XYZ file of N, CA and C in Angstrom:
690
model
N -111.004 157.586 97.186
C -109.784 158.187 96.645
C -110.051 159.609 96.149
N -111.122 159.928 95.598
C -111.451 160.891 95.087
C -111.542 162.192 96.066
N -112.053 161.743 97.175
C -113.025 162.437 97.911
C -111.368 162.858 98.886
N -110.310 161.779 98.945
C -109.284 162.337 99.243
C -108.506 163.607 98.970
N -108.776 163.031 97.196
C -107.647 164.254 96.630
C -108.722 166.045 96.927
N -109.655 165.581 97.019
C -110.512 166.827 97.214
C -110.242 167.678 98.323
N -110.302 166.576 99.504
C -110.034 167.139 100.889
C -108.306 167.720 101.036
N -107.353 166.915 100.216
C -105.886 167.639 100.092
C -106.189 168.938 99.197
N -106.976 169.029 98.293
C -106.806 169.904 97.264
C -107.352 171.377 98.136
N -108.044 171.266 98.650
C -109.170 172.059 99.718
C -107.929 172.475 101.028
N -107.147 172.072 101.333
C -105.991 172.060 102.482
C -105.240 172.849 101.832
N -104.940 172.206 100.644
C -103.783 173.181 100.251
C -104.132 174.689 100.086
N -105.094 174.596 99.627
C -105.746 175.874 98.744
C -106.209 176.883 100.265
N -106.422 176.370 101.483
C -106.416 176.859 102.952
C -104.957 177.588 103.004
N -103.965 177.045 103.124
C -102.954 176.773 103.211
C -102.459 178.060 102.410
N -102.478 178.018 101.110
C -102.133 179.041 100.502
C -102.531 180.569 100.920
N -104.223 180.221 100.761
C -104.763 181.720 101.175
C -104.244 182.528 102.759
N -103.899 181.482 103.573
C -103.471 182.056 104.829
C -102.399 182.789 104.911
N -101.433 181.578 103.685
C -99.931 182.031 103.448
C -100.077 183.508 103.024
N -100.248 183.393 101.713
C -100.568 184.654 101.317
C -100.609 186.152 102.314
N -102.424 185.618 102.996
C -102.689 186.738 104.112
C -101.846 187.274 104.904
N -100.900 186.099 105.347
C -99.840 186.493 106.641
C -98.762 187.139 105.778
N -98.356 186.938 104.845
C -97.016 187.591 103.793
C -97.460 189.196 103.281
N -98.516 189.488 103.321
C -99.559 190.526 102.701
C -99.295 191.439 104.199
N -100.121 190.853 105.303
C -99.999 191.601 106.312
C -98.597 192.091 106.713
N -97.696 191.147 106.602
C -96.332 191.331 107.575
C -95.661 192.702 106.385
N -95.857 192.397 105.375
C -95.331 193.771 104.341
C -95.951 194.653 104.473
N -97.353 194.848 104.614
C -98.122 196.029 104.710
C -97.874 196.789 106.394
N -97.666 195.639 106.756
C -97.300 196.501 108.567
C -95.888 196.278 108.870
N -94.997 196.295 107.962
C -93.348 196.532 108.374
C -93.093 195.238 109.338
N -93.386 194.003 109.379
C -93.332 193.111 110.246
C -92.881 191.859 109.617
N -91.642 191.308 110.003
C -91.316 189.328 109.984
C -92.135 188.323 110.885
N -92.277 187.317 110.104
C -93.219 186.434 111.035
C -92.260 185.130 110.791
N -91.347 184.756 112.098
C -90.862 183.348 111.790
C -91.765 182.532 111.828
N -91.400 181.378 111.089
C -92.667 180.467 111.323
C -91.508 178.884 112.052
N -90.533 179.379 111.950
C -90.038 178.200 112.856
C -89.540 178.218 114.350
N -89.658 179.275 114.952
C -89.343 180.300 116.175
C -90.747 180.518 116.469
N -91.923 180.443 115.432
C -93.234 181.446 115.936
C -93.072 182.970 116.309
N -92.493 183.037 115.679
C -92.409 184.903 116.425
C -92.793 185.897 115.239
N -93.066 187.011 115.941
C -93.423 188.142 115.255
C -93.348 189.254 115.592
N -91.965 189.817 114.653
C -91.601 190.530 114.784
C -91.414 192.421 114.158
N -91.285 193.148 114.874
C -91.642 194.400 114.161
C -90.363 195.373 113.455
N -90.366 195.345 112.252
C -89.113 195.805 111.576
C -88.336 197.380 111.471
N -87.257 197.881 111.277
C -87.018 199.106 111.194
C -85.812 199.470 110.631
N -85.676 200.587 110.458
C -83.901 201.082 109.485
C -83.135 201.740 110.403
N -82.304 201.536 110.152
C -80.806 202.148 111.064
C -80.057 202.599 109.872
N -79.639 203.484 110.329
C -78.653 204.340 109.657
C -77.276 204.263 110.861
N -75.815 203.546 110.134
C -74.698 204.090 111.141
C -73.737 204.943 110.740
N -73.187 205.701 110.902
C -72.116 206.578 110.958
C -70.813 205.890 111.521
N -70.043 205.280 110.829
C -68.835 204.663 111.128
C -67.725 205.556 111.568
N -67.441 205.234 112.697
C -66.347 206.129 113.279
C -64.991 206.120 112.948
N -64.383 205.053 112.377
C -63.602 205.367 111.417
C -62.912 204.608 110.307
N -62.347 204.411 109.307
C -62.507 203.443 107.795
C -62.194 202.156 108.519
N -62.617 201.061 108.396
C -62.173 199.708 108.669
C -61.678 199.050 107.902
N -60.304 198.317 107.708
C -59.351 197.885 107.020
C -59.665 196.026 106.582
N -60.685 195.401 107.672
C -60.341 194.289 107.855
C -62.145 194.042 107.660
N -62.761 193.654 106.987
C -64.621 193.623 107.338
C -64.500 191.905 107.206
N -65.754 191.705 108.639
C -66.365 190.898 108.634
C -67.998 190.147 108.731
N -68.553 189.874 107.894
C -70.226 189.962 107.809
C -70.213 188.695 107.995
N -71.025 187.917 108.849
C -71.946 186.832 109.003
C -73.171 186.948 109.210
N -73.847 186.643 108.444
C -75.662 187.024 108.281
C -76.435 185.850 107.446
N -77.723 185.321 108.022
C -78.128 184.679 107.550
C -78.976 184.467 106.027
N -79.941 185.973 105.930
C -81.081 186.089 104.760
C -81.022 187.576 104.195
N -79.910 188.202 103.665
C -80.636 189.664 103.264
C -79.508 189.753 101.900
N -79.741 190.660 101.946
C -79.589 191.374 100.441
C -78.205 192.447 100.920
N -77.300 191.917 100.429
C -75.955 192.764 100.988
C -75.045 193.630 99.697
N -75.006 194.791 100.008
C -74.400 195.604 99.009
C -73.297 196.558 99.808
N -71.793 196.244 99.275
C -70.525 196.623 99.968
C -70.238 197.588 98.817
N -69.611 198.585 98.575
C -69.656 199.436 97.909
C -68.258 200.942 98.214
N -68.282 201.327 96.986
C -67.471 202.696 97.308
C -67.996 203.991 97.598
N -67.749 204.672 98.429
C -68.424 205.720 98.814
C -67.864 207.270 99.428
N -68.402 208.161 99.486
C -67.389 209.377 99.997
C -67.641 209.151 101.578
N -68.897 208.756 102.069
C -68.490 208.666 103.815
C -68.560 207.161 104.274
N -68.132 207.014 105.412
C -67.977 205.158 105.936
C -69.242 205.189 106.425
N -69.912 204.858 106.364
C -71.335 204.472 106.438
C -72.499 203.210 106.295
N -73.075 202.664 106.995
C -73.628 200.951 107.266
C -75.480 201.305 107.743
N -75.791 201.044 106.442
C -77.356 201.421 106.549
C -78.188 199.776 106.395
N -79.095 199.799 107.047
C -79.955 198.637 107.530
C -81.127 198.950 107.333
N -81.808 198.232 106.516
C -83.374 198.248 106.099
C -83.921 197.062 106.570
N -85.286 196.816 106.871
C -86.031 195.977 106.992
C -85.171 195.039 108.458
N -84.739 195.417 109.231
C -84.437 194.786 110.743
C -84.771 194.739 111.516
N -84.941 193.647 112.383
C -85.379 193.377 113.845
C -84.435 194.732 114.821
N -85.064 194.575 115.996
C -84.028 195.528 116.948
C -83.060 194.911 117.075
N -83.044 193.539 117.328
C -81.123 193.105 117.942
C -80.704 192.010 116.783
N -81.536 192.587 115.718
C -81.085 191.355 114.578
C -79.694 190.763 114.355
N -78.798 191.874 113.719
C -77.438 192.189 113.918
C -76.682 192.670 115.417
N -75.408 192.061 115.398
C -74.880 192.930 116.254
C -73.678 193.326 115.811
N -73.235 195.104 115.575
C -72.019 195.562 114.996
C -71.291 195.908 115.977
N -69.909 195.496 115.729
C -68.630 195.558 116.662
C -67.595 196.132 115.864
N -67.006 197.307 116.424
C -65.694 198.139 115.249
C -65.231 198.664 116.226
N -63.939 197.590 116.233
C -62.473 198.086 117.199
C -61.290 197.944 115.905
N -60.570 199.015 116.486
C -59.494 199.556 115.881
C -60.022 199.546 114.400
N -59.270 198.835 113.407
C -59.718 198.860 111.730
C -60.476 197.834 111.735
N -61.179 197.194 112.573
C -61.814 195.619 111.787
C -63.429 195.778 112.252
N -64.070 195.737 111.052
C -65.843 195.801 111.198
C -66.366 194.462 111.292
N -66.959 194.029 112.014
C -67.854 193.082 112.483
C -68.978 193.188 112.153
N -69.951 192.638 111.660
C -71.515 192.084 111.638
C -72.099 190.684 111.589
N -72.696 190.490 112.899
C -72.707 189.503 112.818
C -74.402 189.081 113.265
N -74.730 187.919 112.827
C -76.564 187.484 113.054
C -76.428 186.358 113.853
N -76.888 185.942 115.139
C -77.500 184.999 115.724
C -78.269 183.870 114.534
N -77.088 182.677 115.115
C -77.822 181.259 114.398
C -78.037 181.965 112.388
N -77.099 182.445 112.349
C -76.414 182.731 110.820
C -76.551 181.407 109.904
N -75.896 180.334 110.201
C -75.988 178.713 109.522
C -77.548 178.054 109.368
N -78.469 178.482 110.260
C -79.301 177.724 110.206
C -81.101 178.740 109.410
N -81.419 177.194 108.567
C -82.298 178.175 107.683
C -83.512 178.476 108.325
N -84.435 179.326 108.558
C -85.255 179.905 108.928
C -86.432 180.403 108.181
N -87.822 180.097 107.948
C -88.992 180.010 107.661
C -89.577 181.203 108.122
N -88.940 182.735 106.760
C -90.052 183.364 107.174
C -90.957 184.535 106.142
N -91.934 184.969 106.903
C -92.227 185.570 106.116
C -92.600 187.011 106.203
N -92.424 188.171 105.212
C -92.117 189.040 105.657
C -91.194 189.374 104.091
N -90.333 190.895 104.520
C -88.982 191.831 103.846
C -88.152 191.030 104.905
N -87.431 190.851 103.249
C -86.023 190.324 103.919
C -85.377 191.835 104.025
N -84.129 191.489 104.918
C -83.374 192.858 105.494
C -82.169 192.733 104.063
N -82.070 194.220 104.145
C -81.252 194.883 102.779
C -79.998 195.865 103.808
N -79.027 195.070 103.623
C -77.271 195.599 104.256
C -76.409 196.623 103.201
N -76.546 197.548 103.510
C -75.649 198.507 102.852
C -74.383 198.904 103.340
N -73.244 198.654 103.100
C -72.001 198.975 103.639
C -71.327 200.336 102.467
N -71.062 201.511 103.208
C -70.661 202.370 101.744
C -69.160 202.666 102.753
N -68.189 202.453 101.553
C -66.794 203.210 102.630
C -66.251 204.076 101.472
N -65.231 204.574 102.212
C -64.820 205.753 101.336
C -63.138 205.374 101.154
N -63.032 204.198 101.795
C -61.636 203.674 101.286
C -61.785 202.180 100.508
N -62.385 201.718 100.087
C -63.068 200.585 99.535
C -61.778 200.106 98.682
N -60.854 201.065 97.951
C -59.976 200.796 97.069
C -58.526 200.242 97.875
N -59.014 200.139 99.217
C -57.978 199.777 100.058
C -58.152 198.991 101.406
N -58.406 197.792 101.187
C -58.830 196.928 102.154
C -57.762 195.949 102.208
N -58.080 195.489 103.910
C -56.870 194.245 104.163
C -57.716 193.129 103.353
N -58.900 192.787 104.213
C -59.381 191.309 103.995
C -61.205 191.666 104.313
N -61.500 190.954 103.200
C -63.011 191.211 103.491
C -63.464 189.406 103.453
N -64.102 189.173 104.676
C -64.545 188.083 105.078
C -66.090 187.946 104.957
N -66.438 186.982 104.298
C -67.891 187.375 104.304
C -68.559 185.932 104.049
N -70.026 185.397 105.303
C -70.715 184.253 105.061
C -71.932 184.690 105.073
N -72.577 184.001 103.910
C -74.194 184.774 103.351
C -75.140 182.953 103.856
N -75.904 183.024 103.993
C -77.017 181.916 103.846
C -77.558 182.017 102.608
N -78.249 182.933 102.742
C -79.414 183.361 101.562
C -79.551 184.742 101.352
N -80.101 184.793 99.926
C -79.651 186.494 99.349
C -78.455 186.645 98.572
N -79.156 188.126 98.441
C -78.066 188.452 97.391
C -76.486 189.477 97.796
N -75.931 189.147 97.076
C -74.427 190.010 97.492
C -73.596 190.511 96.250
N -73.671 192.287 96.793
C -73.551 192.884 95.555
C -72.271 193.316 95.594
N -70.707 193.390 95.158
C -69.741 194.370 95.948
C -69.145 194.693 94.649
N -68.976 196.282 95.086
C -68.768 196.614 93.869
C -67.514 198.033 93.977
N -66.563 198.164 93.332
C -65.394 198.765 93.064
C -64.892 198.912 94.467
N -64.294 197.478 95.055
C -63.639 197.110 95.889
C -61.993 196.670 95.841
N -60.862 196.832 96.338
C -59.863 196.196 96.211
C -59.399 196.038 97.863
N -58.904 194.547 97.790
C -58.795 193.872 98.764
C -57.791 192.880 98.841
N -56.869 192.364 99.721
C -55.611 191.579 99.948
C -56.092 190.028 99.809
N -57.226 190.431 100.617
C -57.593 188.865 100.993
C -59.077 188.843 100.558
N -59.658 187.824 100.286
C -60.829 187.708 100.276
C -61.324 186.261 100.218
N -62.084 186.341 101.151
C -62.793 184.563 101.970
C -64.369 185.183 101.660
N -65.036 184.269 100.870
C -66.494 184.848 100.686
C -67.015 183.037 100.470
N -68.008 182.574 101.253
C -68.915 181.444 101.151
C -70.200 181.803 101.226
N -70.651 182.067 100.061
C -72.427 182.697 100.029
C -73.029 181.141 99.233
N -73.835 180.657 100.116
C -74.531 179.679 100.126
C -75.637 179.025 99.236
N -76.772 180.469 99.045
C -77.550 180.058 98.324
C -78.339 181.921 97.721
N -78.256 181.802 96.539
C -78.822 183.433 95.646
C -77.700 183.714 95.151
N -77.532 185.087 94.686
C -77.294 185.927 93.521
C -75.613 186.279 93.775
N -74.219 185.988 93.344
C -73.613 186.705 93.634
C -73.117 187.849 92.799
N -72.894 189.465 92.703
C -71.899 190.080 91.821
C -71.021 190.628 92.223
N -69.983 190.729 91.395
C -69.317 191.749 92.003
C -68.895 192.701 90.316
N -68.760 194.044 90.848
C -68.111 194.775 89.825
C -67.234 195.580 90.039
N -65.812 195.783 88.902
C -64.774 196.421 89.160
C -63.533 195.918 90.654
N -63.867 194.471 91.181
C -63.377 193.923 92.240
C -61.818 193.489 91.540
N -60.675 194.092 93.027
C -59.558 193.772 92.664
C -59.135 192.986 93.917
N -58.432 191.680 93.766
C -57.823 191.186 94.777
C -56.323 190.907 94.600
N -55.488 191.715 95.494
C -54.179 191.987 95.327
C -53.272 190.417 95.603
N -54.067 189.322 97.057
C -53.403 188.384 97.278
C -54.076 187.410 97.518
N -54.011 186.694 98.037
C -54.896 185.090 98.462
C -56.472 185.402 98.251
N -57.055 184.752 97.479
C -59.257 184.860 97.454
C -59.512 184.030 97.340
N -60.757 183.027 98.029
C -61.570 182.314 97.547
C -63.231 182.629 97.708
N -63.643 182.079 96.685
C -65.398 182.513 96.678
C -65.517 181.271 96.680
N -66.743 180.670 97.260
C -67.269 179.251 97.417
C -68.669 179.644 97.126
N -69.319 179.040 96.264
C -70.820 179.202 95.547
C -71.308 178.162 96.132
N -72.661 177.253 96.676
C -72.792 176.651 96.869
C -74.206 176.262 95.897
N -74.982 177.247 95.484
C -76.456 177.424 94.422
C -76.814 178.708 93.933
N -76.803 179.052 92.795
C -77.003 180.644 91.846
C -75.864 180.538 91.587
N -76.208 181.968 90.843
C -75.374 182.307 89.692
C -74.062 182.968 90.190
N -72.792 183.661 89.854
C -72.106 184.497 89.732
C -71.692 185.301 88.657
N -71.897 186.512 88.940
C -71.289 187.328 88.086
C -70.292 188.185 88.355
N -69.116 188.037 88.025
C -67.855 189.034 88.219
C -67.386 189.882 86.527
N -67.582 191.157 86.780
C -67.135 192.031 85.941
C -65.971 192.704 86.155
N -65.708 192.793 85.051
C -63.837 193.896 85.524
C -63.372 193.253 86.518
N -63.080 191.874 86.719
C -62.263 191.375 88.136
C -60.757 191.842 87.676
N -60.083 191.993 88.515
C -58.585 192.068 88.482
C -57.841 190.982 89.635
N -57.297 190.122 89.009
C -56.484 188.992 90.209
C -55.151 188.669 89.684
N -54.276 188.321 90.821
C -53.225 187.514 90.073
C -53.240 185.998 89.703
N -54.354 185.659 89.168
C -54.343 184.201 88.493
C -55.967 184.235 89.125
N -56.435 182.982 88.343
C -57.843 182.193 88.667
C -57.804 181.277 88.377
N -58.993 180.911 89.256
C -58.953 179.326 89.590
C -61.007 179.216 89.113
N -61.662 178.413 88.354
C -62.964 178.713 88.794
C -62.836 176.574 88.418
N -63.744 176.036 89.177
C -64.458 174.770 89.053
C -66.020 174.754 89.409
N -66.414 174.251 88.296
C -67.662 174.326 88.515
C -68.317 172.549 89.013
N -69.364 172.176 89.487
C -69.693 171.110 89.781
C -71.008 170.846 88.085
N -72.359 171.650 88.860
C -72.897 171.732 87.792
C -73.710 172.815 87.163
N -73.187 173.099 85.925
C -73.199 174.364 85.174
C -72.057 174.503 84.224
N -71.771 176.361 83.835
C -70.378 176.359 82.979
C -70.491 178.048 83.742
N -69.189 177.633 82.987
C -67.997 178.836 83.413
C -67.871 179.654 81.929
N -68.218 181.013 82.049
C -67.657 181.797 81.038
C -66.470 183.074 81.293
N -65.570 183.386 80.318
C -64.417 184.335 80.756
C -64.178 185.270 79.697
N -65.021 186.212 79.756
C -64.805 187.382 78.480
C -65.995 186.488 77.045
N -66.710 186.353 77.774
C -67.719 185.766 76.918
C -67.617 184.261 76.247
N -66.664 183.746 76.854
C -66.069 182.774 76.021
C -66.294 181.311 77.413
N -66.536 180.319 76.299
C -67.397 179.123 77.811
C -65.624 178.712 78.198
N -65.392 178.457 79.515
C -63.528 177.782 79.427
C -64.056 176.727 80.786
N -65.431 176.752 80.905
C -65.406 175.225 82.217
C -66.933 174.857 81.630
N -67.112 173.424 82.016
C -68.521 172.580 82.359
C -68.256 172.194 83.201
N -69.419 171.123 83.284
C -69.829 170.650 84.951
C -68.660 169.731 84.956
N -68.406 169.786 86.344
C -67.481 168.819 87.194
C -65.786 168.963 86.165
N -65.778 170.170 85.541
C -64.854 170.589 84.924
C -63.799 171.909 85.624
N -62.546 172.374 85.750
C -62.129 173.675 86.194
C -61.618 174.274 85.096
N -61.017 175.365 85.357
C -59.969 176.086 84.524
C -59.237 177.258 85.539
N -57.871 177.545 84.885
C -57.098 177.757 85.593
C -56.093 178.850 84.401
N -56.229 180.070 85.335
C -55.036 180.704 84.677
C -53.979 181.564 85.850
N -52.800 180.875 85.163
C -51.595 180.839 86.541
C -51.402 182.212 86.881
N -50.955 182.468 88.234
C -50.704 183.280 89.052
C -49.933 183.386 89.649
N -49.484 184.294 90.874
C -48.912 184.242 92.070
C -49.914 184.312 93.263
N -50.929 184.916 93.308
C -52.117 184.504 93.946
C -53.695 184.141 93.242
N -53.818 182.776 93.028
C -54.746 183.097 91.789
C -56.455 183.104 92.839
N -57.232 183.533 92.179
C -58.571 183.585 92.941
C -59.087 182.256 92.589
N -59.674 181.695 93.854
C -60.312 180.458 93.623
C -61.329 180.412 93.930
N -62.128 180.223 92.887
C -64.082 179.793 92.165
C -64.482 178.897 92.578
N -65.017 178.554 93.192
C -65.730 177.445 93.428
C -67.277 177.107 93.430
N -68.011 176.577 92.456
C -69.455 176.869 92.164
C -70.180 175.203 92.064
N -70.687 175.135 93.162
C -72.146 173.992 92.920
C -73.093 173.748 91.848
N -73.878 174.734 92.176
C -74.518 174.905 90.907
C -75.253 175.910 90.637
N -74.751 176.052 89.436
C -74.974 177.574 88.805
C -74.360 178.042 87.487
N -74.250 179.181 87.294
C -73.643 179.463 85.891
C -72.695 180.392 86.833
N -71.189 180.322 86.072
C -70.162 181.331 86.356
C -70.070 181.983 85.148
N -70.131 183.333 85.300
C -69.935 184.752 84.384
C -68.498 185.352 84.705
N -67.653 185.670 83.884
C -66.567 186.584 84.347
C -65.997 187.380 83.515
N -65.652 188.681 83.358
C -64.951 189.430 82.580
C -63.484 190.134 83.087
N -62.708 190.062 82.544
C -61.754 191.031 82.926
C -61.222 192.013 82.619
């Protein structure tokens, strides 16, 4: 028995140091290493120049770090990406981004990719659609008609976000934080965690709260803590 736990203890401790090595290398040489694909891949930044404001955005992406934002030019900058990681599509007003096998989780190691969206009409959007896997999602002094957001698992914020008509956010694990929201009504239920609103707790677990509207925003959180100010 002994001589077991030795030989696991000795595996693991293999195990680690390799991990390590390969996570060490793939950062030091700009490189992802799936480990459920086996591949290895070599990373890079794009800079786009948006040809012209898009009214309607849609992001599906599996693992990065997404920050939507206000800005003086329309502009979509990409850090840490494969060559055909994403593929962006912008006809007429509606922006597209979208990732191959988005739903399914992936083992890797490496920089996760960091999504920058900057527009210069941000205060005037139809509908911003957005499905995260993993990572974080930052959006900040946005106003929008519609808003459909299901971010799965990490960090959500938003600051200074206004939604004029129909929203739902679906949390599925982490936190949220919404500052300065502006809505016509809210909706937040939490499963397990609490809900705070101007500092003040107004949900627990498997508890909601609700303040009436004509379109109220609807919260929806697994588990995590909900933050909100208005």
């Amino acid at each position: 028995m002994k001589k077991m736990l030795i030989t696991i203890g000795i595996l693991i401790l293999v195990l680690a140091l390799v991990s390590g090595g390969l996570i060490a290398w793939a950062n030091a040489s700009h490189h992802r290493i799936n480990v459920n694909r086996l591949t290895v891949r070599p990373l890079t930044d794009r800079q786009v120049t948006l040809t012209a404001a898009p009214k309607t955005l849609n992001l599906r992406v599996q693992t990065a770090v997404i920050t939507i934002r206000s800005g003086a030019q329309n502009r979509l900058d990409l850090t840490n990406v494969a060559a055909d990681q994403y593929h962006l599509d912008q006809q007429n007003d509606t922006l597209s981004l979208t990732e191959t096998a988005a739903d399914r989780h992936q083992l890797t190691l490496g920089r996760s990719a960091k999504i920058v969206l900057t527009l210069a009409n941000a205060d005037d959007l139809d509908a911003v659609t957005i499905h995260q896997l993993n990572g974080t999602l930052n959006l900040t002094d946005l106003t929008t008609h519609h808003l459909e957001v299901h971010h799965h698992n990490g960090t959500t914020q938003a600051h200074r976000l206004t939604v004029t008509g129909a929203g739902r956010l679906i949390k599925d694990n982490g936190s949220t934080t919404l500052t300065q929201l502006t809505s016509a009504g809210l909706n937040v239920a939490v499963k397990n965690g609490q809900a705070h609103l101007n500092g003040r707790r107004v949900a627990t677990s498997n508890h909601d709260y609700t303040i009436a509207g004509q379109h109220p925003l609807t919260i929806t959180s697994g588990s995590g803590q909900v933050k909100i100010t208005q």
